Structures are given as C-alpha cells and as structure tokens.
mmCIF file of C-alpha atoms and ligand atoms in Angstrom:
data_model
loop_
_atom_site.group_PDB
_atom_site.id
_atom_site.type_symbol
_atom_site.label_atom_id
_atom_site.label_comp_id
_atom_site.label_asym_id
_atom_site.label_seq_id
_atom_site.Cartn_x
_atom_site.Cartn_y
_atom_site.Cartn_z
ATOM 1 C CA UNK A 1 -75.600 143.932 -27.997
ATOM 2 C CA UNK A 2 -77.896 146.839 -28.002
ATOM 3 C CA UNK A 3 -76.352 150.186 -28.815
ATOM 4 C CA UNK A 4 -77.938 153.491 -29.045
ATOM 5 C CA UNK A 5 -76.393 156.650 -29.833
ATOM 6 C CA UNK A 6 -77.520 160.067 -28.537
ATOM 7 C CA UNK A 7 -76.359 162.721 -31.008
ATOM 8 C CA UNK A 8 -76.219 166.352 -30.738
ATOM 9 C CA UNK A 9 -73.927 169.627 -30.369
ATOM 10 C CA UNK A 10 -74.038 169.751 -26.680
ATOM 11 C CA UNK A 11 -72.708 173.143 -27.015
ATOM 12 C CA UNK A 12 -72.510 173.116 -23.849
ATOM 13 C CA UNK A 13 -74.041 170.095 -22.493
ATOM 14 C CA UNK A 14 -77.249 171.147 -20.213
ATOM 15 C CA UNK A 15 -79.257 169.641 -17.450
ATOM 16 C CA UNK A 16 -81.976 168.537 -20.181
ATOM 17 C CA UNK A 17 -79.335 166.339 -21.983
ATOM 18 C CA UNK A 18 -78.048 164.684 -18.796
ATOM 19 C CA UNK A 19 -81.431 164.004 -17.611
ATOM 20 C CA UNK A 20 -81.886 162.119 -21.134
ATOM 21 C CA UNK A 21 -78.618 160.283 -21.001
ATOM 22 C CA UNK A 22 -79.157 159.334 -17.452
ATOM 23 C CA UNK A 23 -82.684 157.799 -18.221
ATOM 24 C CA UNK A 24 -81.681 156.440 -21.126
ATOM 25 C CA UNK A 25 -78.951 154.298 -20.061
ATOM 26 C CA UNK A 26 -79.942 151.891 -18.131
ATOM 27 C CA UNK A 27 -82.293 150.784 -21.307
ATOM 28 C CA UNK A 28 -79.171 149.853 -23.383
ATOM 29 C CA UNK A 29 -75.907 147.775 -23.036
ATOM 30 C CA UNK A 30 -73.900 150.701 -24.368
ATOM 31 C CA UNK A 31 -74.676 154.433 -25.262
ATOM 32 C CA UNK A 32 -72.830 156.669 -27.391
ATOM 33 C CA UNK A 33 -72.918 160.114 -26.444
ATOM 34 C CA UNK A 34 -71.892 161.494 -30.277
ATOM 35 C CA UNK A 35 -70.861 165.207 -30.661
ATOM 36 C CA UNK A 36 -71.145 166.633 -33.593
ATOM 37 C CA UNK A 37 -68.348 167.800 -35.570
ATOM 38 C CA UNK A 38 -69.789 170.987 -38.087
ATOM 39 C CA UNK A 39 -66.967 171.828 -40.502
ATOM 40 C CA UNK A 40 -69.961 175.019 -41.254
ATOM 41 C CA UNK A 41 -70.398 175.872 -37.356
ATOM 42 C CA UNK A 42 -67.661 176.523 -34.829
ATOM 43 C CA UNK A 43 -69.753 176.624 -31.575
ATOM 44 C CA UNK A 44 -68.756 178.509 -29.048
ATOM 45 C CA UNK A 45 -66.941 175.375 -26.701
ATOM 46 C CA UNK A 46 -64.165 173.500 -28.706
ATOM 47 C CA UNK A 47 -65.493 170.212 -29.638
ATOM 48 C CA UNK A 48 -62.714 168.821 -27.428
ATOM 49 C CA UNK A 49 -63.884 170.681 -24.478
ATOM 50 C CA UNK A 50 -67.597 169.675 -25.122
ATOM 51 C CA UNK A 51 -66.833 166.064 -25.043
ATOM 52 C CA UNK A 52 -64.584 166.330 -21.801
ATOM 53 C CA UNK A 53 -67.464 168.043 -20.188
ATOM 54 C CA UNK A 54 -69.597 165.360 -21.182
ATOM 55 C CA UNK A 55 -67.240 162.922 -19.538
ATOM 56 C CA UNK A 56 -66.903 164.322 -16.662
ATOM 57 C CA UNK A 57 -70.654 164.492 -15.689
ATOM 58 C CA UNK A 58 -71.422 160.839 -17.455
ATOM 59 C CA UNK A 59 -68.048 159.231 -15.448
ATOM 60 C CA UNK A 60 -70.404 157.663 -12.975
ATOM 61 C CA UNK A 61 -72.326 155.704 -15.895
ATOM 62 C CA UNK A 62 -69.944 152.913 -16.900
ATOM 63 C CA UNK A 63 -71.905 151.736 -20.407
ATOM 64 C CA UNK A 64 -72.066 155.530 -21.647
ATOM 65 C CA UNK A 65 -69.137 156.652 -23.768
ATOM 66 C CA UNK A 66 -68.278 160.133 -25.672
ATOM 67 C CA UNK A 67 -67.327 160.221 -29.127
ATOM 68 C CA UNK A 68 -67.456 163.049 -31.807
ATOM 69 C CA UNK A 69 -67.921 162.308 -35.354
ATOM 70 C CA UNK A 70 -68.680 164.213 -38.627
ATOM 71 C CA UNK A 71 -70.403 163.102 -41.727
ATOM 72 C CA UNK A 72 -73.740 161.055 -41.969
ATOM 73 C CA UNK A 73 -75.254 160.266 -38.474
ATOM 74 C CA UNK A 74 -76.256 156.910 -40.046
ATOM 75 C CA UNK A 75 -73.084 156.287 -41.260
ATOM 76 C CA UNK A 76 -71.807 156.529 -37.626
ATOM 77 C CA UNK A 77 -74.626 154.811 -36.177
ATOM 78 C CA UNK A 78 -73.438 151.824 -38.902
ATOM 79 C CA UNK A 79 -69.801 152.405 -37.374
ATOM 80 C CA UNK A 80 -70.760 152.152 -33.764
ATOM 81 C CA UNK A 81 -73.153 148.982 -34.556
ATOM 82 C CA UNK A 82 -76.319 151.210 -33.135
ATOM 83 C CA UNK A 83 -79.477 150.139 -33.505
ATOM 84 C CA UNK A 84 -81.161 153.147 -32.026
ATOM 85 C CA UNK A 85 -80.539 156.667 -32.949
ATOM 86 C CA UNK A 86 -82.028 158.626 -29.370
ATOM 87 C CA UNK A 87 -82.909 162.313 -29.606
ATOM 88 C CA UNK A 88 -84.703 164.460 -26.952
ATOM 89 C CA UNK A 89 -87.908 166.221 -27.444
ATOM 90 C CA UNK A 90 -88.590 169.241 -25.432
ATOM 91 C CA UNK A 91 -92.262 169.829 -26.912
ATOM 92 C CA UNK A 92 -94.251 169.836 -30.032
ATOM 93 C CA UNK A 93 -91.946 172.895 -31.598
ATOM 94 C CA UNK A 94 -89.257 169.729 -31.317
ATOM 95 C CA UNK A 95 -91.073 167.571 -33.445
ATOM 96 C CA UNK A 96 -91.533 168.968 -36.952
ATOM 97 C CA UNK A 97 -87.818 169.278 -37.085
ATOM 98 C CA UNK A 98 -87.224 165.690 -35.415
ATOM 99 C CA UNK A 99 -89.402 163.863 -37.292
ATOM 100 C CA UNK A 100 -88.119 165.093 -40.712
ATOM 101 C CA UNK A 101 -84.596 163.830 -39.446
ATOM 102 C CA UNK A 102 -85.805 160.825 -38.535
ATOM 103 C CA UNK A 103 -87.615 159.972 -41.930
ATOM 104 C CA UNK A 104 -84.801 161.140 -43.842
ATOM 105 C CA UNK A 105 -82.627 158.659 -41.758
ATOM 106 C CA UNK A 106 -84.948 155.962 -41.967
ATOM 107 C CA UNK A 107 -85.142 156.305 -45.908
ATOM 108 C CA UNK A 108 -80.887 156.145 -45.554
ATOM 109 C CA UNK A 109 -80.591 153.427 -43.217
ATOM 110 C CA UNK A 110 -84.193 151.423 -42.206
ATOM 111 C CA UNK A 111 -82.339 149.036 -40.142
ATOM 112 C CA UNK A 112 -81.911 152.013 -37.770
ATOM 113 C CA UNK A 113 -84.577 152.937 -35.513
ATOM 114 C CA UNK A 114 -84.950 156.775 -33.742
ATOM 115 C CA UNK A 115 -86.446 156.700 -30.335
ATOM 116 C CA UNK A 116 -87.424 159.602 -28.792
ATOM 117 C CA UNK A 117 -87.631 160.788 -25.194
ATOM 118 C CA UNK A 118 -89.573 163.557 -23.697
ATOM 119 C CA UNK A 119 -87.858 165.471 -21.462
ATOM 120 C CA UNK A 120 -88.528 165.920 -17.395
ATOM 121 C CA UNK A 121 -90.826 168.777 -17.200
ATOM 122 C CA UNK A 122 -88.413 170.705 -15.313
ATOM 123 C CA UNK A 123 -85.953 170.833 -17.961
ATOM 124 C CA UNK A 124 -88.208 171.416 -21.050
ATOM 125 C CA UNK A 125 -87.460 175.087 -21.461
ATOM 126 C CA UNK A 126 -83.570 174.613 -21.290
ATOM 127 C CA UNK A 127 -81.575 174.945 -24.349
ATOM 128 C CA UNK A 128 -77.563 174.892 -25.139
ATOM 129 C CA UNK A 129 -78.265 178.382 -26.744
ATOM 130 C CA UNK A 130 -80.225 180.249 -23.986
ATOM 131 C CA UNK A 131 -77.240 178.773 -21.352
ATOM 132 C CA UNK A 132 -74.441 180.443 -23.584
ATOM 133 C CA UNK A 133 -77.022 183.889 -24.150
ATOM 134 C CA UNK A 134 -77.426 184.395 -20.157
ATOM 135 C CA UNK A 135 -73.768 183.129 -19.330
ATOM 136 C CA UNK A 136 -72.289 186.003 -21.671
ATOM 137 C CA UNK A 137 -74.546 188.294 -20.218
ATOM 138 C CA UNK A 138 -73.269 187.270 -16.654
ATOM 139 C CA UNK A 139 -76.405 185.956 -15.788
ATOM 140 C CA UNK A 140 -77.359 182.952 -13.160
ATOM 141 C CA UNK A 141 -76.715 179.328 -15.256
ATOM 142 C CA UNK A 142 -76.923 177.573 -12.055
ATOM 143 C CA UNK A 143 -80.118 175.748 -12.608
ATOM 144 C CA UNK A 144 -79.450 175.067 -16.168
ATOM 145 C CA UNK A 145 -76.327 172.932 -16.072
ATOM 146 C CA UNK A 146 -74.772 170.161 -14.107
ATOM 147 C CA UNK A 147 -73.421 171.730 -10.488
ATOM 148 C CA UNK A 148 -69.440 170.213 -11.434
ATOM 149 C CA UNK A 149 -69.730 172.785 -15.054
ATOM 150 C CA UNK A 150 -70.984 176.092 -14.046
ATOM 151 C CA UNK A 151 -67.737 177.533 -13.126
ATOM 152 C CA UNK A 152 -65.833 176.344 -16.659
ATOM 153 C CA UNK A 153 -69.128 177.200 -18.675
ATOM 154 C CA UNK A 154 -69.582 180.906 -17.323
ATOM 155 C CA UNK A 155 -65.399 181.368 -17.616
ATOM 156 C CA UNK A 156 -65.741 180.267 -20.975
ATOM 157 C CA UNK A 157 -68.375 182.355 -22.002
ATOM 158 C CA UNK A 158 -67.183 185.611 -19.793
ATOM 159 C CA UNK A 159 -63.514 185.406 -19.689
ATOM 160 C CA UNK A 160 -62.435 187.680 -16.722
ATOM 161 C CA UNK A 161 -66.307 188.047 -15.533
ATOM 162 C CA UNK A 162 -66.420 190.688 -18.381
HETATM 163 P P1 ADP B 1 -79.081 169.616 -31.998
HETATM 164 O O1 ADP B 1 -78.004 170.677 -32.302
HETATM 165 O O2 ADP B 1 -78.514 168.417 -32.803
HETATM 166 O O3 ADP B 1 -80.123 169.813 -31.578
HETATM 167 P P2 ADP B 1 -78.470 169.684 -28.798
HETATM 168 O O4 ADP B 1 -77.415 169.864 -28.264
HETATM 169 O O5 ADP B 1 -79.028 171.065 -29.072
HETATM 170 O O6 ADP B 1 -78.191 169.283 -30.436
HETATM 171 O O7 ADP B 1 -79.468 168.563 -28.868
HETATM 172 C C1 ADP B 1 -79.160 167.143 -28.886
HETATM 173 C C2 ADP B 1 -80.138 166.558 -28.120
HETATM 174 O O8 ADP B 1 -80.578 166.743 -27.026
HETATM 175 C C3 ADP B 1 -81.362 166.989 -28.920
HETATM 176 O O9 ADP B 1 -82.373 165.300 -29.490
HETATM 177 C C4 ADP B 1 -82.232 167.421 -28.480
HETATM 178 O O10 ADP B 1 -83.901 167.645 -28.848
HETATM 179 C C5 ADP B 1 -82.498 167.295 -27.062
HETATM 180 N N1 ADP B 1 -82.202 168.483 -25.958
HETATM 181 C C6 ADP B 1 -81.877 169.272 -26.192
HETATM 182 N N2 ADP B 1 -82.158 170.221 -24.820
HETATM 183 C C7 ADP B 1 -83.489 169.129 -24.021
HETATM 184 C C8 ADP B 1 -83.791 169.374 -23.017
HETATM 185 N N3 ADP B 1 -83.709 170.853 -22.293
HETATM 186 N N4 ADP B 1 -84.547 168.291 -22.566
HETATM 187 C C9 ADP B 1 -84.408 167.079 -22.784
HETATM 188 N N5 ADP B 1 -83.578 166.736 -24.356
HETATM 189 C C10 ADP B 1 -83.229 167.837 -25.021
#
C-alpha cells in the first residue's frame, strides 16, 4: 500500500492546493490531506471547517481522505503508514524553506521521502494568505478558490458583507 500525506494549514484550501491533490491522487493508493493543528496559531478558519471544506472538494476522489494532526509531521506519517510526504512548490521562493524542512524530516525519519510537485503555472501566484487578504477587503476570490467554497470563504472572512 503506497500512502502519501499532503500536509499544510489549508487556511483555506485554494485552487493551487486542489490542483496538487488532483494530480497526486492517482499516483498513490491513498493520499491523506493532513491539516496541521498549530497550538500557537489559531488561523482564520477553525480546523474542523478547513477539514470540511477539503472533504467537500475532494469528495469525488475515493483514495483521498482528510485528517488533522498536531506534533511532528514524521510521527504522523508513521501513524498513517505513509512512505511519502508531498509538498507543493510554487517557485524558487518556496524551495529554501521546503528544502530545509525536507532535510530535517529526512534526518528524523530516513524511510519517509519528501516529494515535491511543481504547481501548475496558472496557480503559482495563489496562497491562502492572499485569499484571506482579498476576501476581507471584499475583493473577488472567484479565480483563487474552488467554486463550491467561494460563498463560504467570503462569508466567513467578511461577515454581513462588512
Ligand atoms: P503551510 O502552512 O504548511 O505552507 P499551506 O496550506 O500554505 O501550508 O500549503 C500546503 C502545501 O501546499 C505546501 O506544500 C505548499 O507549498 C503548497 N501550496 C500552497 N499554495 C500552492 C499553490 N498555489 N500551488 C501549489 N502548491 C501550493
């Protein structure tokens, strides 16, 4: 059983994340999208809402499941029986941080391989933080997030159209 985990904050999930998930899912028997519960950073969306949004947009992918985790990523990978940690790369600017994390995780758990998937160019400029900034200011997030989640994301970040 080849299992990969795709960890992140997903605060909220964007078209960039979903593109990676859709392209990676057929490469593994199981893909676990893992929402990090960070005790130091509450985030804009509660973890449960982030998970629910991810489940809605991946419902048609039978080998994808959504979970949350806290603590060390390699420990969670071990609990999942995952051999692969999948991360998305938008460009060279992501590489410094991602490379460092991959080396540290390799040191702690040499049996788990970090694989990088390069973003599709049309999503390379998208990040959850930009989505949040634009939505709070009442901008149009339609090109940035899955259609099914547009209304929910806008309403959560801009209650009563403030
Ligand atoms: P983190 O807080 O761990 O960086 P994110 O939720 O921002 O979590 O991202 C989760 C993963 O998705 C990371 O590997 C990140 O590089 C990747 N990612 C983020 N935005 C995009 C995008 N637009 N295209 C492809 N991958 C992306």
